[in-house]
mmCIF file of C-alpha atoms and ligand atoms in Angstrom:
data_model
loop_
_atom_site.group_PDB
_atom_site.id
_atom_site.type_symbol
_atom_site.label_atom_id
_atom_site.label_comp_id
_atom_site.label_asym_id
_atom_site.label_seq_id
_atom_site.Cartn_x
_atom_site.Cartn_y
_atom_site.Cartn_z
ATOM 1 C CA UNK A 83 -0.067 0.058 -0.032
ATOM 2 C CA UNK A 84 1.201 3.549 -0.783
ATOM 3 C CA UNK A 85 -0.601 5.753 1.760
ATOM 4 C CA UNK A 86 -0.202 9.506 0.457
ATOM 5 C CA UNK A 87 -3.218 10.994 2.334
ATOM 6 C CA UNK A 88 -1.744 12.052 5.796
ATOM 7 C CA UNK A 89 -3.529 15.644 5.437
ATOM 8 C CA UNK A 90 -6.486 13.545 5.695
ATOM 9 C CA UNK A 91 -5.459 11.356 8.859
ATOM 10 C CA UNK A 92 -2.283 9.410 9.714
ATOM 11 C CA UNK A 93 -1.693 6.029 11.173
ATOM 12 C CA UNK A 94 -0.982 5.454 14.880
ATOM 13 C CA UNK A 95 2.364 4.531 15.706
ATOM 14 C CA UNK A 96 2.427 1.281 17.781
ATOM 15 C CA UNK A 97 4.024 3.275 20.850
ATOM 16 C CA UNK A 98 1.103 5.710 20.691
ATOM 17 C CA UNK A 99 -1.410 2.709 20.480
ATOM 18 C CA UNK A 100 0.609 1.123 23.556
ATOM 19 C CA UNK A 101 0.344 4.304 25.443
ATOM 20 C CA UNK A 102 -3.591 4.357 24.952
ATOM 21 C CA UNK A 103 -3.667 0.732 25.656
ATOM 22 C CA UNK A 104 -2.202 1.000 29.242
ATOM 23 C CA UNK A 105 -4.688 3.901 29.719
ATOM 24 C CA UNK A 106 -7.566 2.181 28.636
ATOM 25 C CA UNK A 107 -6.845 -1.123 30.752
ATOM 26 C CA UNK A 108 -4.600 -0.065 33.873
ATOM 27 C CA UNK A 109 -4.799 3.746 34.081
ATOM 28 C CA UNK A 110 -8.640 3.943 33.429
ATOM 29 C CA UNK A 111 -9.570 5.725 36.573
ATOM 30 C CA UNK A 112 -12.020 8.866 36.391
ATOM 31 C CA UNK A 113 -9.790 11.939 36.812
ATOM 32 C CA UNK A 114 -12.853 13.365 38.909
ATOM 33 C CA UNK A 115 -12.696 10.582 41.487
ATOM 34 C CA UNK A 116 -11.048 11.271 44.850
ATOM 35 C CA UNK A 117 -9.337 7.802 45.335
ATOM 36 C CA UNK A 118 -5.971 6.559 44.045
ATOM 37 C CA UNK A 119 -6.723 5.621 40.598
ATOM 38 C CA UNK A 120 -8.632 8.706 39.841
ATOM 39 C CA UNK A 121 -5.827 10.776 41.246
ATOM 40 C CA UNK A 122 -3.277 8.902 39.161
ATOM 41 C CA UNK A 123 -5.543 9.454 36.163
ATOM 42 C CA UNK A 124 -5.844 13.281 36.886
ATOM 43 C CA UNK A 125 -2.103 13.507 37.426
ATOM 44 C CA UNK A 126 -1.493 11.637 33.941
ATOM 45 C CA UNK A 127 -3.904 13.926 32.358
ATOM 46 C CA UNK A 128 -2.504 17.268 33.642
ATOM 47 C CA UNK A 129 1.099 15.628 32.527
ATOM 48 C CA UNK A 130 -0.442 15.169 28.845
ATOM 49 C CA UNK A 131 -1.831 18.493 28.925
ATOM 50 C CA UNK A 132 1.706 19.902 29.796
ATOM 51 C CA UNK A 133 3.135 18.213 26.844
ATOM 52 C CA UNK A 134 0.474 19.589 24.296
ATOM 53 C CA UNK A 135 0.689 22.816 25.875
ATOM 54 C CA UNK A 136 4.563 22.609 25.679
ATOM 55 C CA UNK A 137 4.576 21.965 21.970
ATOM 56 C CA UNK A 138 2.157 25.038 21.419
ATOM 57 C CA UNK A 139 4.338 27.121 23.616
ATOM 58 C CA UNK A 140 1.527 27.988 26.112
ATOM 59 C CA UNK A 141 0.599 27.657 29.849
ATOM 60 C CA UNK A 142 -1.370 24.367 30.625
ATOM 61 C CA UNK A 143 -4.043 26.444 32.164
ATOM 62 C CA UNK A 144 -4.604 28.138 28.487
ATOM 63 C CA UNK A 145 -5.196 24.733 26.879
ATOM 64 C CA UNK A 146 -8.420 22.875 26.906
ATOM 65 C CA UNK A 147 -9.187 19.459 25.414
ATOM 66 C CA UNK A 148 -11.846 19.178 22.655
ATOM 67 C CA UNK A 149 -13.225 16.086 20.848
ATOM 68 C CA UNK A 150 -11.826 17.220 17.582
ATOM 69 C CA UNK A 151 -10.318 20.207 15.588
ATOM 70 C CA UNK A 152 -13.981 20.845 14.292
ATOM 71 C CA UNK A 153 -15.075 21.688 17.821
ATOM 72 C CA UNK A 154 -12.208 23.631 18.834
ATOM 73 C CA UNK A 155 -12.746 25.884 15.627
ATOM 74 C CA UNK A 156 -16.741 26.021 16.272
ATOM 75 C CA UNK A 157 -15.816 26.724 19.896
ATOM 76 C CA UNK A 158 -13.507 29.504 19.366
ATOM 77 C CA UNK A 159 -15.596 31.210 16.940
ATOM 78 C CA UNK A 160 -18.612 31.243 19.123
ATOM 79 C CA UNK A 161 -16.763 32.131 22.312
ATOM 80 C CA UNK A 162 -14.883 35.185 20.471
ATOM 81 C CA UNK A 163 -18.207 36.469 19.229
ATOM 82 C CA UNK A 164 -19.774 36.215 22.396
ATOM 83 C CA UNK A 165 -16.944 38.036 24.266
ATOM 84 C CA UNK A 166 -17.238 40.897 21.521
ATOM 85 C CA UNK A 167 -20.951 40.811 21.737
ATOM 86 C CA UNK A 168 -20.955 44.655 22.129
ATOM 87 C CA UNK A 169 -18.291 45.342 19.510
ATOM 88 C CA UNK A 170 -20.575 44.081 16.606
ATOM 89 C CA UNK A 171 -21.662 41.147 14.405
ATOM 90 C CA UNK A 172 -18.931 41.099 11.839
ATOM 91 C CA UNK A 173 -16.749 38.437 11.175
ATOM 92 C CA UNK A 174 -13.559 38.438 8.928
ATOM 93 C CA UNK A 175 -12.393 35.234 7.506
ATOM 94 C CA UNK A 176 -11.111 33.702 4.216
ATOM 95 C CA UNK A 177 -12.784 31.920 1.425
ATOM 96 C CA UNK A 178 -10.550 29.007 1.879
ATOM 97 C CA UNK A 179 -10.899 27.770 5.355
ATOM 98 C CA UNK A 180 -11.919 24.463 6.166
ATOM 99 C CA UNK A 181 -15.325 23.704 6.312
ATOM 100 C CA UNK A 182 -15.045 23.488 10.165
ATOM 101 C CA UNK A 183 -14.755 27.276 10.113
ATOM 102 C CA UNK A 184 -16.588 28.023 6.939
ATOM 103 C CA UNK A 185 -19.821 26.006 7.753
ATOM 104 C CA UNK A 186 -19.842 27.740 11.399
ATOM 105 C CA UNK A 187 -19.537 31.165 10.109
ATOM 106 C CA UNK A 188 -22.237 30.382 7.329
ATOM 107 C CA UNK A 189 -24.557 29.352 10.262
ATOM 108 C CA UNK A 190 -23.908 32.496 12.120
ATOM 109 C CA UNK A 191 -24.870 34.513 8.848
ATOM 110 C CA UNK A 192 -28.326 32.760 9.288
ATOM 111 C CA UNK A 193 -28.148 33.859 13.051
ATOM 112 C CA UNK A 194 -27.612 37.785 11.899
ATOM 113 C CA UNK A 195 -23.979 38.162 11.944
ATOM 114 C CA UNK A 196 -22.315 39.192 8.710
ATOM 115 C CA UNK A 197 -19.146 37.815 7.235
ATOM 116 C CA UNK A 198 -16.641 38.984 4.694
ATOM 117 C CA UNK A 199 -14.456 36.138 2.888
ATOM 118 C CA UNK A 200 -11.090 37.348 1.881
ATOM 119 C CA UNK A 201 -10.110 35.673 -1.525
ATOM 120 C CA UNK A 202 -6.540 34.353 -2.313
ATOM 121 C CA UNK A 203 -4.633 35.109 -5.464
ATOM 122 C CA UNK A 204 -4.089 32.568 -8.198
ATOM 123 C CA UNK A 205 -1.357 30.980 -6.381
ATOM 124 C CA UNK A 206 -3.669 30.345 -3.141
ATOM 125 C CA UNK A 207 -1.718 33.212 -1.167
ATOM 126 C CA UNK A 208 -3.414 35.873 1.100
ATOM 127 C CA UNK A 209 -1.886 38.840 2.260
ATOM 128 C CA UNK A 210 -2.252 40.089 5.804
ATOM 129 C CA UNK A 211 -3.162 43.593 4.236
ATOM 130 C CA UNK A 212 -6.254 42.019 2.163
ATOM 131 C CA UNK A 213 -7.472 40.683 5.844
ATOM 132 C CA UNK A 214 -6.870 43.811 7.840
ATOM 133 C CA UNK A 215 -8.372 45.757 4.971
ATOM 134 C CA UNK A 216 -11.771 43.824 5.355
ATOM 135 C CA UNK A 217 -11.677 44.657 9.267
ATOM 136 C CA UNK A 218 -14.284 47.211 10.424
ATOM 137 C CA UNK A 219 -15.323 48.886 13.595
ATOM 138 C CA UNK A 220 -17.832 46.296 14.244
ATOM 139 C CA UNK A 221 -15.510 43.318 13.457
ATOM 140 C CA UNK A 222 -15.766 40.808 16.450
ATOM 141 C CA UNK A 223 -13.874 38.272 15.065
ATOM 142 C CA UNK A 224 -10.955 37.526 12.645
ATOM 143 C CA UNK A 225 -10.658 34.046 11.643
ATOM 144 C CA UNK A 226 -7.566 32.811 9.152
ATOM 145 C CA UNK A 227 -6.234 29.260 9.015
ATOM 146 C CA UNK A 228 -2.286 28.878 9.656
ATOM 147 C CA UNK A 229 -1.967 26.141 6.835
ATOM 148 C CA UNK A 230 -4.606 25.470 4.245
ATOM 149 C CA UNK A 231 -5.199 21.846 3.951
ATOM 150 C CA UNK A 232 -5.787 21.632 0.188
ATOM 151 C CA UNK A 233 -2.588 23.794 -1.089
ATOM 152 C CA UNK A 234 -0.492 23.786 1.937
ATOM 153 C CA UNK A 235 -0.249 27.472 1.717
ATOM 154 C CA UNK A 236 0.730 29.224 4.922
ATOM 155 C CA UNK A 237 -0.980 32.318 5.679
ATOM 156 C CA UNK A 238 0.610 35.292 7.551
ATOM 157 C CA UNK A 239 -1.274 34.979 10.750
ATOM 158 C CA UNK A 240 1.695 36.854 12.693
ATOM 159 C CA UNK A 241 1.228 39.948 10.890
ATOM 160 C CA UNK A 242 -2.659 39.881 11.025
ATOM 161 C CA UNK A 243 -2.446 39.546 14.856
ATOM 162 C CA UNK A 244 -0.018 42.354 14.919
ATOM 163 C CA UNK A 245 -2.713 44.622 12.737
ATOM 164 C CA UNK A 246 -5.211 43.473 15.282
ATOM 165 C CA UNK A 247 -3.155 44.245 18.274
ATOM 166 C CA UNK A 248 -4.939 47.665 19.271
ATOM 167 C CA UNK A 249 -8.343 46.692 17.822
ATOM 168 C CA UNK A 250 -11.279 44.824 19.641
ATOM 169 C CA UNK A 251 -11.373 42.004 16.998
ATOM 170 C CA UNK A 252 -10.220 38.751 18.458
ATOM 171 C CA UNK A 253 -8.094 36.443 16.205
ATOM 172 C CA UNK A 254 -8.655 32.679 15.894
ATOM 173 C CA UNK A 255 -6.391 30.389 13.733
ATOM 174 C CA UNK A 256 -7.288 26.921 12.712
ATOM 175 C CA UNK A 257 -3.666 25.403 12.769
ATOM 176 C CA UNK A 258 -5.007 21.593 12.582
ATOM 177 C CA UNK A 259 -2.702 21.448 9.575
ATOM 178 C CA UNK A 260 0.166 23.598 10.794
ATOM 179 C CA UNK A 261 0.616 22.204 14.345
ATOM 180 C CA UNK A 262 4.221 20.431 14.565
ATOM 181 C CA UNK A 263 4.640 20.745 10.752
ATOM 182 C CA UNK A 264 5.422 24.458 10.312
ATOM 183 C CA UNK A 265 7.417 26.286 13.327
ATOM 184 C CA UNK A 266 5.260 28.308 15.581
ATOM 185 C CA UNK A 267 4.272 28.975 19.193
ATOM 186 C CA UNK A 268 1.207 30.766 20.216
ATOM 187 C CA UNK A 269 3.278 33.562 21.410
ATOM 188 C CA UNK A 270 5.070 33.945 17.926
ATOM 189 C CA UNK A 271 1.746 33.582 16.131
ATOM 190 C CA UNK A 272 -0.305 36.287 18.340
ATOM 191 C CA UNK A 273 -3.473 34.747 17.817
ATOM 192 C CA UNK A 274 -5.898 34.647 20.702
ATOM 193 C CA UNK A 275 -7.461 31.104 20.028
ATOM 194 C CA UNK A 276 -5.590 28.198 18.090
ATOM 195 C CA UNK A 277 -7.274 25.139 17.554
ATOM 196 C CA UNK A 278 -5.435 21.829 16.898
ATOM 197 C CA UNK A 279 -6.105 18.081 16.266
ATOM 198 C CA UNK A 280 -4.522 14.549 17.308
ATOM 199 C CA UNK A 281 -5.034 12.653 14.154
ATOM 200 C CA UNK A 282 -3.201 14.668 11.818
ATOM 201 C CA UNK A 283 0.240 13.890 13.700
ATOM 202 C CA UNK A 284 0.171 10.250 14.479
ATOM 203 C CA UNK A 285 -2.382 10.620 17.489
ATOM 204 C CA UNK A 286 -5.904 9.007 17.554
ATOM 205 C CA UNK A 287 -9.224 10.443 15.940
ATOM 206 C CA UNK A 288 -11.592 12.064 18.250
ATOM 207 C CA UNK A 289 -9.343 14.493 20.357
ATOM 208 C CA UNK A 290 -8.179 18.097 19.914
ATOM 209 C CA UNK A 291 -7.191 21.145 21.737
ATOM 210 C CA UNK A 292 -7.885 24.712 21.594
ATOM 211 C CA UNK A 293 -5.778 27.317 23.305
ATOM 212 C CA UNK A 294 -7.250 30.537 24.524
ATOM 213 C CA UNK A 295 -5.147 33.408 25.742
ATOM 214 C CA UNK A 296 -4.073 37.145 24.566
ATOM 215 C CA UNK A 297 -7.286 39.186 24.253
ATOM 216 C CA UNK A 298 -9.484 36.093 24.999
ATOM 217 C CA UNK A 299 -11.381 36.297 28.288
ATOM 218 C CA UNK A 300 -14.718 35.213 29.870
ATOM 219 C CA UNK A 301 -14.444 32.441 27.666
ATOM 220 C CA UNK A 302 -17.915 31.002 26.719
ATOM 221 C CA UNK A 303 -18.227 27.325 27.767
ATOM 222 C CA UNK A 304 -18.475 24.812 25.040
ATOM 223 C CA UNK A 305 -20.803 22.664 27.188
ATOM 224 C CA UNK A 306 -22.319 22.886 30.534
ATOM 225 C CA UNK A 307 -22.037 19.932 32.947
ATOM 226 C CA UNK A 308 -19.775 18.533 35.482
ATOM 227 C CA UNK A 309 -16.739 21.132 35.768
ATOM 228 C CA UNK A 310 -13.973 19.341 33.767
ATOM 229 C CA UNK A 311 -11.635 21.442 31.727
ATOM 230 C CA UNK A 312 -11.979 24.389 34.068
ATOM 231 C CA UNK A 313 -15.789 24.385 33.600
ATOM 232 C CA UNK A 314 -15.596 25.545 30.181
ATOM 233 C CA UNK A 315 -15.790 21.983 28.519
ATOM 234 C CA UNK A 316 -16.890 19.586 30.906
ATOM 235 C CA UNK A 317 -17.400 15.679 30.346
ATOM 236 C CA UNK A 318 -15.182 12.994 31.602
ATOM 237 C CA UNK A 319 -12.236 13.427 30.049
ATOM 238 C CA UNK A 320 -11.128 10.996 27.090
ATOM 239 C CA UNK A 321 -8.110 10.166 28.901
ATOM 240 C CA UNK A 322 -6.672 7.352 26.608
ATOM 241 C CA UNK A 323 -7.184 9.586 23.677
ATOM 242 C CA UNK A 324 -5.544 12.578 25.244
ATOM 243 C CA UNK A 325 -2.590 10.280 26.464
ATOM 244 C CA UNK A 326 -2.260 9.129 22.802
ATOM 245 C CA UNK A 327 -2.316 12.617 21.592
ATOM 246 C CA UNK A 328 0.285 13.679 24.208
ATOM 247 C CA UNK A 329 2.793 10.680 23.098
ATOM 248 C CA UNK A 330 2.275 11.403 19.611
ATOM 249 C CA UNK A 331 3.069 14.968 20.081
ATOM 250 C CA UNK A 332 6.050 14.273 21.961
ATOM 251 C CA UNK A 333 7.387 11.738 19.247
ATOM 252 C CA UNK A 334 7.006 14.301 16.795
ATOM 253 C CA UNK A 335 8.675 17.061 18.927
ATOM 254 C CA UNK A 336 11.801 14.580 19.479
ATOM 255 C CA UNK A 337 12.360 14.482 15.847
ATOM 256 C CA UNK A 338 10.946 17.424 14.604
ATOM 257 C CA UNK A 339 13.594 18.658 12.541
ATOM 258 C CA UNK A 340 14.354 15.239 10.972
ATOM 259 C CA UNK A 341 10.657 14.427 10.429
ATOM 260 C CA UNK A 342 9.851 17.671 8.644
ATOM 261 C CA UNK A 343 12.895 17.401 6.631
ATOM 262 C CA UNK A 344 12.098 13.954 5.430
ATOM 263 C CA UNK A 345 8.537 15.225 4.589
ATOM 264 C CA UNK A 346 9.871 18.098 2.222
ATOM 265 C CA UNK A 347 12.207 15.843 0.835
ATOM 266 C CA UNK A 348 9.396 13.684 -0.218
ATOM 267 C CA UNK A 349 7.408 16.748 -1.287
ATOM 268 C CA UNK A 350 10.454 17.920 -3.248
ATOM 269 C CA UNK A 351 10.898 14.472 -4.834
ATOM 270 C CA UNK A 352 7.467 14.436 -5.688
ATOM 271 C CA UNK A 353 7.897 17.868 -7.649
ATOM 272 C CA UNK A 354 10.759 16.716 -9.527
ATOM 273 C CA UNK A 355 8.928 13.192 -10.394
ATOM 274 C CA UNK A 356 5.403 14.583 -11.138
ATOM 275 C CA UNK A 357 6.923 17.357 -13.039
ATOM 276 C CA UNK A 358 7.919 14.987 -15.634
ATOM 277 C CA UNK A 359 4.386 14.260 -16.435
ATOM 278 C CA UNK A 360 3.559 16.481 -19.734
ATOM 279 C CA UNK A 361 0.728 18.612 -18.580
ATOM 280 C CA UNK A 362 0.595 18.255 -14.987
ATOM 281 C CA UNK A 363 0.267 21.736 -13.067
ATOM 282 C CA UNK A 364 1.409 22.155 -9.574
ATOM 283 C CA UNK A 365 -1.404 24.140 -7.807
ATOM 284 C CA UNK A 366 -0.526 26.517 -4.784
ATOM 285 C CA UNK A 367 2.408 27.101 -3.156
ATOM 286 C CA UNK A 368 2.902 23.897 -0.863
ATOM 287 C CA UNK A 369 4.762 26.084 1.944
ATOM 288 C CA UNK A 370 4.059 23.289 4.363
ATOM 289 C CA UNK A 371 6.247 20.225 4.302
ATOM 290 C CA UNK A 372 3.439 17.733 3.838
ATOM 291 C CA UNK A 373 1.209 18.808 1.272
ATOM 292 C CA UNK A 374 1.389 19.159 -2.435
ATOM 293 C CA UNK A 375 -1.362 19.669 -5.120
ATOM 294 C CA UNK A 376 -1.347 18.923 -8.507
ATOM 295 C CA UNK A 377 -3.631 19.086 -11.339
ATOM 296 C CA UNK A 378 -3.987 16.927 -14.557
ATOM 297 C CA UNK A 379 -6.401 19.413 -16.313
ATOM 298 C CA UNK A 380 -9.130 17.715 -17.976
ATOM 299 C CA UNK A 381 -8.716 14.307 -16.165
ATOM 300 C CA UNK A 382 -11.553 14.250 -13.334
ATOM 301 C CA UNK A 383 -9.957 14.121 -9.967
ATOM 302 C CA UNK A 384 -12.432 11.325 -8.806
ATOM 303 C CA UNK A 385 -11.750 9.071 -11.671
ATOM 304 C CA UNK A 386 -7.602 9.575 -10.749
ATOM 305 C CA UNK A 387 -8.429 8.794 -7.281
ATOM 306 C CA UNK A 388 -10.525 5.790 -8.020
ATOM 307 C CA UNK A 389 -8.308 4.335 -10.357
ATOM 308 C CA UNK A 390 -5.087 4.840 -8.107
ATOM 309 C CA UNK A 391 -6.931 3.572 -4.959
ATOM 310 C CA UNK A 392 -7.653 0.324 -6.930
ATOM 311 C CA UNK A 393 -3.557 -0.092 -7.300
ATOM 312 C CA UNK A 394 -3.362 0.623 -3.591
ATOM 313 C CA UNK A 395 -2.104 4.194 -3.843
ATOM 314 C CA UNK A 396 -4.219 6.718 -1.741
ATOM 315 C CA UNK A 397 -4.750 10.290 -2.407
ATOM 316 C CA UNK A 398 -7.381 12.543 -2.330
ATOM 317 C CA UNK A 399 -9.645 14.600 -4.728
ATOM 318 C CA UNK A 400 -8.118 18.305 -4.148
ATOM 319 C CA UNK A 401 -11.691 19.112 -5.681
ATOM 320 C CA UNK A 402 -13.337 17.385 -3.068
ATOM 321 C CA UNK A 403 -16.382 16.861 -5.712
ATOM 322 C CA UNK A 404 -19.174 17.588 -3.451
ATOM 323 C CA UNK A 405 -21.520 16.524 -6.189
ATOM 324 C CA UNK A 406 -19.370 17.161 -8.912
ATOM 325 C CA UNK A 407 -18.604 20.826 -7.720
ATOM 326 C CA UNK A 408 -14.939 22.001 -7.592
ATOM 327 C CA UNK A 409 -13.684 22.568 -4.143
ATOM 328 C CA UNK A 410 -14.383 26.205 -2.633
ATOM 329 C CA UNK A 411 -10.464 26.551 -2.204
ATOM 330 C CA UNK A 412 -9.824 25.786 -6.231
ATOM 331 C CA UNK A 413 -12.661 28.105 -6.964
ATOM 332 C CA UNK A 414 -11.677 30.822 -4.840
ATOM 333 C CA UNK A 415 -8.224 30.652 -6.370
ATOM 334 C CA UNK A 416 -9.930 31.269 -9.792
ATOM 335 C CA UNK A 417 -8.873 27.951 -11.335
ATOM 336 C CA UNK A 418 -10.504 27.138 -14.490
ATOM 337 C CA UNK A 419 -12.874 24.515 -14.617
ATOM 338 C CA UNK A 420 -10.774 21.650 -16.016
ATOM 339 C CA UNK A 421 -7.798 22.415 -14.073
ATOM 340 C CA UNK A 422 -9.971 22.543 -10.655
ATOM 341 C CA UNK A 423 -11.600 19.295 -11.681
ATOM 342 C CA UNK A 424 -8.278 17.515 -12.306
ATOM 343 C CA UNK A 425 -6.819 18.480 -8.973
ATOM 344 C CA UNK A 426 -5.500 16.084 -6.484
ATOM 345 C CA UNK A 427 -3.886 16.438 -3.403
ATOM 346 C CA UNK A 428 -0.882 14.275 -2.133
ATOM 347 C CA UNK A 429 0.242 14.475 1.527
ATOM 348 C CA UNK A 430 3.204 12.779 3.073
ATOM 349 C CA UNK A 431 3.890 11.522 6.529
ATOM 350 C CA UNK A 432 6.600 10.051 8.879
ATOM 351 C CA UNK A 433 6.659 6.754 6.970
ATOM 352 C CA UNK A 434 6.259 8.017 3.340
ATOM 353 C CA UNK A 435 9.168 6.487 1.205
ATOM 354 C CA UNK A 436 10.489 7.723 -2.155
ATOM 355 C CA UNK A 437 9.183 4.306 -3.397
ATOM 356 C CA UNK A 438 5.805 5.284 -2.852
ATOM 357 C CA UNK A 439 6.384 8.470 -4.612
ATOM 358 C CA UNK A 440 7.865 6.429 -7.694
ATOM 359 C CA UNK A 441 4.621 4.275 -7.617
ATOM 360 C CA UNK A 442 2.530 7.437 -7.570
ATOM 361 C CA UNK A 443 4.326 8.981 -10.477
ATOM 362 C CA UNK A 444 4.113 5.829 -12.812
ATOM 363 C CA UNK A 445 0.625 5.532 -11.932
ATOM 364 C CA UNK A 446 -0.339 9.239 -12.835
ATOM 365 C CA UNK A 447 1.653 8.985 -15.943
ATOM 366 C CA UNK A 448 -0.323 5.561 -16.840
ATOM 367 C CA UNK A 449 -3.585 7.349 -16.007
ATOM 368 C CA UNK A 450 -2.880 10.324 -18.466
ATOM 369 C CA UNK A 451 -1.795 8.043 -21.267
ATOM 370 C CA UNK A 452 -4.541 5.667 -21.029
ATOM 371 C CA UNK A 453 -7.750 7.813 -20.358
ATOM 372 C CA UNK A 454 -9.106 10.313 -22.551
ATOM 373 C CA UNK A 455 -9.345 13.800 -20.775
ATOM 374 C CA UNK A 456 -12.923 15.658 -20.516
ATOM 375 C CA UNK A 457 -13.743 18.628 -23.057
HETATM 376 N N1 PLP B 158 -9.150 22.285 9.912
HETATM 377 C C1 PLP B 158 -8.221 21.955 9.087
HETATM 378 C C2 PLP B 158 -7.576 22.749 8.236
HETATM 379 C C3 PLP B 158 -8.319 20.461 8.591
HETATM 380 O O1 PLP B 158 -7.754 19.852 7.661
HETATM 381 C C4 PLP B 158 -9.244 19.435 9.336
HETATM 382 C C5 PLP B 158 -9.080 18.311 9.064
HETATM 383 O O2 PLP B 158 -9.197 17.991 7.921
HETATM 384 C C6 PLP B 158 -10.060 20.173 10.551
HETATM 385 C C7 PLP B 158 -9.786 21.260 10.597
HETATM 386 C C8 PLP B 158 -10.994 19.325 11.195
HETATM 387 O O3 PLP B 158 -10.238 18.588 12.206
HETATM 388 P P1 PLP B 158 -11.060 17.327 12.929
HETATM 389 O O4 PLP B 158 -10.920 16.111 11.783
HETATM 390 O O5 PLP B 158 -9.922 17.027 14.083
HETATM 391 O O6 PLP B 158 -12.353 17.789 13.206
#
């Protein structure tokens, strides 16, 4: 198998799975329980929190576990708007956010908020000035992702944060694709809310975390219940998931430079090999080490993904082909229909080898040579 879809999700290393098994079978106490197994579970939970907080460069008291990146994004958006309810009902975001942000903002528009969607250029880039120019006196929230999940573009969150410093608008960044892939700390970013997720970096699915700091205060609880997570996100903690997330983050941190250099080398080798295919176009800047988007204009991405899948090569349709419609990201970049419809995303992980890329290059070339393009 040649798994080249690590931006969708990653395999869990055995070491991470073993850590989780130990928590499930031995360290299973409820962290709220007053007796020893409960106290031990609570201590472990706080150690795990400190690991993720350390990786983000924040204090453990600023980090709250969530069920996924989507939850963190939704929570941050609602909390920021609640805090700034007297500032106004305007939101600035980009046209290329993940649906975890876009669909939440769309819903808020139905509830009476207004939103400005900043568009990228043809290369998928967004300048801080464009975002700041959209900010108004009644802007309560700016939400701009750190790394785009389709193109790998890294957005200038630091500059946006600097431009918002003296404004009431709070800044949220969806760092799900950026965490432990591109260098940052919450301090260097300057965002007030930063959402991350475990399963993009070797952790299990179903666990994420939200940093709240900077101008964020009086944080609106995500849920109401038994008081866990400083009463902001109650519910019995997902201790095994959290332990797996922390172990995975620790493993990444230990080998960070080497892992990211390996992924970048895969991306660069893929550029070289796929560049040999006539007509193939590279889409977006691929700033992040793990994402490369390419198009075979005229060859529908669903067909490419399906055919490669039959050969055990797994990539994703960049044009998430929702009922045949090109992705909102590629559309916002202004790609023509044939190029957008032919776009696939290749994404690399810790175990990706150059042989995986050779297999992909051969299969893409064969696809191009044996299939007729659509008109
Ligand atoms: N944001 C981005 C940029 C993503 O790529 C994803 C997942 O694909 C998410 C948010 C959602 O994360 P989760 O799957 O943990 O809900």
